[in-house]
Amino acid sequence: MTQTITPNILVSISGKPKSGKTHCIMTFPEPIKLFSFDLGAKLVRAKFPDKQIDVVEYDLPVVDSLSGDVPWATPFWQKVRKDIYDAMDSGEYQTIAIDPFSVVWDICRFSFAEEQNRDKLGKARDYGEPNARCRGFFLKASLVGVNLVVTSYLKDEYKEDKQTGNLILDGWKHTIGMVDIHMTLERTGKKNVATIEDSRFGFDLIGHKFEMPTYEDLSILLGL
């Protein structure tokens, strides 16, 4: 009998706090390795007692100035990158998750600024190297064949220095272009509602909404 192999997918989930992003991650195929840079992952983990989910929580340093004398971002970035790459290379996990990727992007770009002996990233050309480093996570996941799920915060959209009233992904701006599916999560009453915002599987999926999203919902929708 021929064994059916489900292809891996790269997924981006954005939303406000408490909209169900971490819960959705934990519905993906196990074993799962979740790299958490926010509070609450272990609380959500407790709702899935029968699944193999390894949670790594990072204590973020308290940074009250970007011009401090002691570099913090570079050693932190090097550890985070190694931890995630090692998990992908281990062959032990079907799903790797980074929650939220917004924080990893900040660590990455501040690390590069430290390497260049600058207090802040300046001109646009300075972002080439940080972009390449963040892109590496997505390319690596595709290469080794694991599911990758990244979450992001939301922020107000501005045009000509005025708020448009819309919310957009806060973090690495190339995230959506690197994934197969990008969806937003919003809490509506007592339910979390997902909306497909971008899809590599066809335009007909864009705008599709479903409540309390899970990996199974996505796999059925995508025909995996």
Coordinates of C-alpha atoms in Angstrom, one line a residue:
M1 CA 0.0 0.0 0.0
T2 CA 1.3 3.4 -0.9
Q3 CA 1.7 5.8 2.0
T4 CA 0.2 9.3 1.5
I5 CA 2.6 12.0 2.4
T6 CA 1.1 15.4 3.3
P7 CA 3.1 18.3 1.9
N8 CA 4.4 20.8 4.4
I9 CA 3.0 24.3 4.4
L10 CA 4.2 27.7 5.5
V11 CA 1.6 29.7 7.4
S12 CA 1.5 33.3 8.7
I13 CA -1.1 34.2 11.3
S14 CA -1.6 37.8 12.4
G15 CA -4.0 39.2 15.0
K16 CA -4.5 41.1 18.2
P17 CA -3.6 39.6 21.6
K18 CA -5.9 36.8 22.7
S19 CA -7.3 36.2 19.3
G20 CA -6.3 32.5 19.2
K21 CA -3.0 32.6 17.3
T22 CA -1.1 30.3 19.7
H23 CA -4.1 27.9 20.0
C24 CA -4.2 27.6 16.2
I25 CA -0.5 26.7 16.2
M26 CA -1.0 23.8 18.6
T27 CA -3.6 22.2 16.3
F28 CA -0.9 21.6 13.7
P29 CA 0.7 18.1 13.2
E30 CA 2.8 16.9 16.1
P31 CA 5.5 16.7 17.2
I32 CA 5.5 20.5 17.5
K33 CA 8.4 22.8 18.6
L34 CA 7.1 26.2 19.6
F35 CA 9.6 29.1 20.1
S36 CA 7.7 31.6 22.3
F37 CA 8.7 35.2 22.8
D38 CA 5.4 36.2 24.4
L39 CA 3.5 35.2 27.5
G40 CA 0.9 32.5 27.7
A41 CA 2.2 29.7 25.5
K42 CA 2.5 27.2 28.3
L43 CA -1.1 28.0 29.4
V44 CA -2.4 27.2 25.9
R45 CA -0.1 24.1 25.9
A46 CA -2.0 22.7 28.8
K47 CA -5.2 22.5 26.7
F48 CA -3.5 19.9 24.5
P49 CA -2.3 17.3 27.1
D50 CA -2.3 14.4 24.6
K51 CA -0.1 16.1 22.0
Q52 CA 3.7 16.2 21.8
I53 CA 4.4 20.0 22.0
D54 CA 7.7 21.3 23.1
V55 CA 7.6 24.9 24.2
V56 CA 10.8 27.0 24.5
E57 CA 10.2 30.4 26.2
Y58 CA 12.7 33.2 25.9
D59 CA 13.1 35.8 28.6
L60 CA 13.4 39.1 26.6
P61 CA 15.9 41.5 28.1
V62 CA 14.6 44.8 29.4
V63 CA 15.8 47.4 26.9
D64 CA 15.0 51.0 27.7
S65 CA 17.4 52.5 25.1
L66 CA 18.7 51.6 21.7
S67 CA 22.1 53.3 22.4
G68 CA 23.2 51.2 25.3
D69 CA 26.9 50.4 25.7
V70 CA 26.3 46.6 26.3
P71 CA 25.3 44.7 23.2
W72 CA 22.3 42.5 23.9
A73 CA 20.8 41.7 20.5
T74 CA 23.7 40.0 18.8
P75 CA 24.2 37.1 21.3
F76 CA 20.4 36.7 21.7
W77 CA 20.0 36.6 17.9
Q78 CA 22.7 34.0 17.5
K79 CA 21.1 31.7 20.1
V80 CA 17.6 32.1 18.7
R81 CA 18.7 31.4 15.1
K82 CA 20.7 28.3 16.2
D83 CA 17.9 27.0 18.3
I84 CA 15.4 27.2 15.5
Y85 CA 17.8 25.8 12.8
D86 CA 18.7 22.9 15.1
A87 CA 15.1 22.0 15.6
M88 CA 14.5 22.1 11.9
D89 CA 17.5 19.9 11.2
S90 CA 16.8 17.4 13.9
G91 CA 14.1 15.6 12.0
E92 CA 12.2 15.3 15.3
Y93 CA 9.4 17.7 14.5
Q94 CA 6.6 18.0 11.9
T95 CA 5.8 21.6 12.9
I96 CA 8.0 24.5 13.9
A97 CA 6.4 27.6 15.2
I98 CA 7.7 31.1 16.0
D99 CA 5.4 33.2 18.2
P100 CA 5.5 36.1 17.5
F101 CA 7.9 36.5 14.5
S102 CA 7.5 40.3 15.0
V103 CA 9.9 40.0 18.0
V104 CA 12.4 37.9 16.1
W105 CA 12.5 40.5 13.4
D106 CA 13.3 43.2 16.0
I107 CA 16.0 41.1 17.5
C108 CA 17.5 40.4 14.0
R109 CA 17.7 44.0 12.9
F110 CA 19.0 45.3 16.2
S111 CA 21.6 42.6 16.1
F112 CA 22.7 43.8 12.7
A113 CA 22.9 47.4 13.9
E114 CA 25.1 46.3 16.7
E115 CA 27.4 44.4 14.3
Q116 CA 27.7 47.6 12.3
N117 CA 28.4 49.7 15.4
R118 CA 25.3 51.8 14.9
D119 CA 22.7 52.7 17.4
K120 CA 19.8 52.4 14.9
L121 CA 19.3 51.1 11.4
G122 CA 19.4 54.0 9.0
K123 CA 19.1 53.9 5.3
A124 CA 16.9 51.3 3.5
R125 CA 20.0 49.5 2.1
D126 CA 20.8 48.5 5.7
Y127 CA 17.9 46.1 5.7
G128 CA 19.4 43.8 3.0
E129 CA 21.2 41.6 5.5
P130 CA 18.5 41.4 8.2
N131 CA 16.0 40.5 5.4
A132 CA 18.2 37.7 4.2
R133 CA 18.6 36.3 7.7
C134 CA 14.8 36.3 8.4
R135 CA 14.1 34.8 4.9
G136 CA 16.4 31.9 5.9
F137 CA 13.9 30.5 8.3
F138 CA 11.3 30.1 5.6
L139 CA 13.7 28.7 3.0
K140 CA 15.1 26.3 5.6
A141 CA 11.6 25.0 6.5
S142 CA 10.8 24.4 2.9
L143 CA 14.2 22.6 2.3
V144 CA 13.8 20.2 5.2
G145 CA 10.1 19.7 4.8
V146 CA 8.6 20.9 8.0
N147 CA 5.5 23.0 8.6
L148 CA 6.4 26.5 9.7
V149 CA 3.9 28.7 11.4
V150 CA 4.8 32.3 12.4
T151 CA 2.5 34.8 14.2
S152 CA 2.6 38.6 14.0
Y153 CA 1.1 41.5 15.9
L154 CA -1.0 44.1 14.1
K155 CA -0.5 47.8 13.9
D156 CA -2.4 50.8 12.5
E157 CA -1.9 51.5 8.8
Y158 CA -0.8 55.1 7.9
K159 CA -0.8 56.8 4.6
E160 CA 0.5 60.3 4.2
D161 CA 0.9 60.4 8.0
K162 CA -2.8 59.7 8.6
Q163 CA -4.4 56.6 10.0
T164 CA -6.4 54.7 7.4
G165 CA -8.5 52.9 10.0
N166 CA -7.0 49.6 8.8
L167 CA -4.7 47.2 10.7
I168 CA -1.7 45.7 9.0
L169 CA 1.0 43.1 9.9
D170 CA 3.5 44.5 12.4
G171 CA 7.0 43.1 11.9
W172 CA 8.9 41.7 8.9
K173 CA 7.2 43.1 5.8
H174 CA 8.2 40.2 3.6
T175 CA 6.5 37.6 5.8
I176 CA 3.3 37.4 3.7
G177 CA 5.3 36.9 0.5
M178 CA 7.3 34.0 2.0
V179 CA 4.3 31.8 3.1
D180 CA 1.7 29.7 1.4
I181 CA -1.2 31.0 3.5
H182 CA -1.6 34.3 5.4
M183 CA -4.6 34.7 7.6
T184 CA -5.8 37.2 10.2
L185 CA -7.6 36.2 13.4
E186 CA -10.1 38.3 15.2
R187 CA -12.1 37.6 18.3
T188 CA -15.8 38.1 17.7
G189 CA -17.9 37.5 20.8
K190 CA -16.9 34.2 22.2
K191 CA -15.4 32.9 18.9
N192 CA -12.2 33.5 17.0
V193 CA -12.7 34.1 13.3
A194 CA -10.0 33.5 10.7
T195 CA -9.9 35.3 7.3
I196 CA -7.6 34.1 4.5
E197 CA -5.9 37.3 3.3
D198 CA -3.3 35.8 0.9
S199 CA -2.9 32.3 -0.6
R200 CA -0.5 30.5 -2.9
F201 CA -3.3 28.0 -3.5
G202 CA -5.5 30.3 -5.6
F203 CA -7.3 33.6 -5.5
D204 CA -10.6 31.9 -4.8
L205 CA -9.6 31.3 -1.2
I206 CA -8.9 34.9 -0.4
G207 CA -11.6 36.3 1.9
H208 CA -12.7 32.9 3.1
K209 CA -13.7 33.0 6.8
F210 CA -14.0 30.2 9.3
E211 CA -14.5 30.0 13.0
M212 CA -12.1 28.6 15.6
P213 CA -9.5 27.7 12.9
T214 CA -7.4 24.5 13.1
Y215 CA -4.9 22.8 10.9
E216 CA -7.6 20.3 9.9
D217 CA -9.7 23.1 8.6
L218 CA -6.8 24.4 6.6
S219 CA -5.8 21.0 5.2
I220 CA -9.4 20.4 4.0
L221 CA -9.7 23.9 2.5
L222 CA -6.4 23.5 0.7
G223 CA -6.9 19.9 -0.3
L224 CA -3.8 18.6 1.4

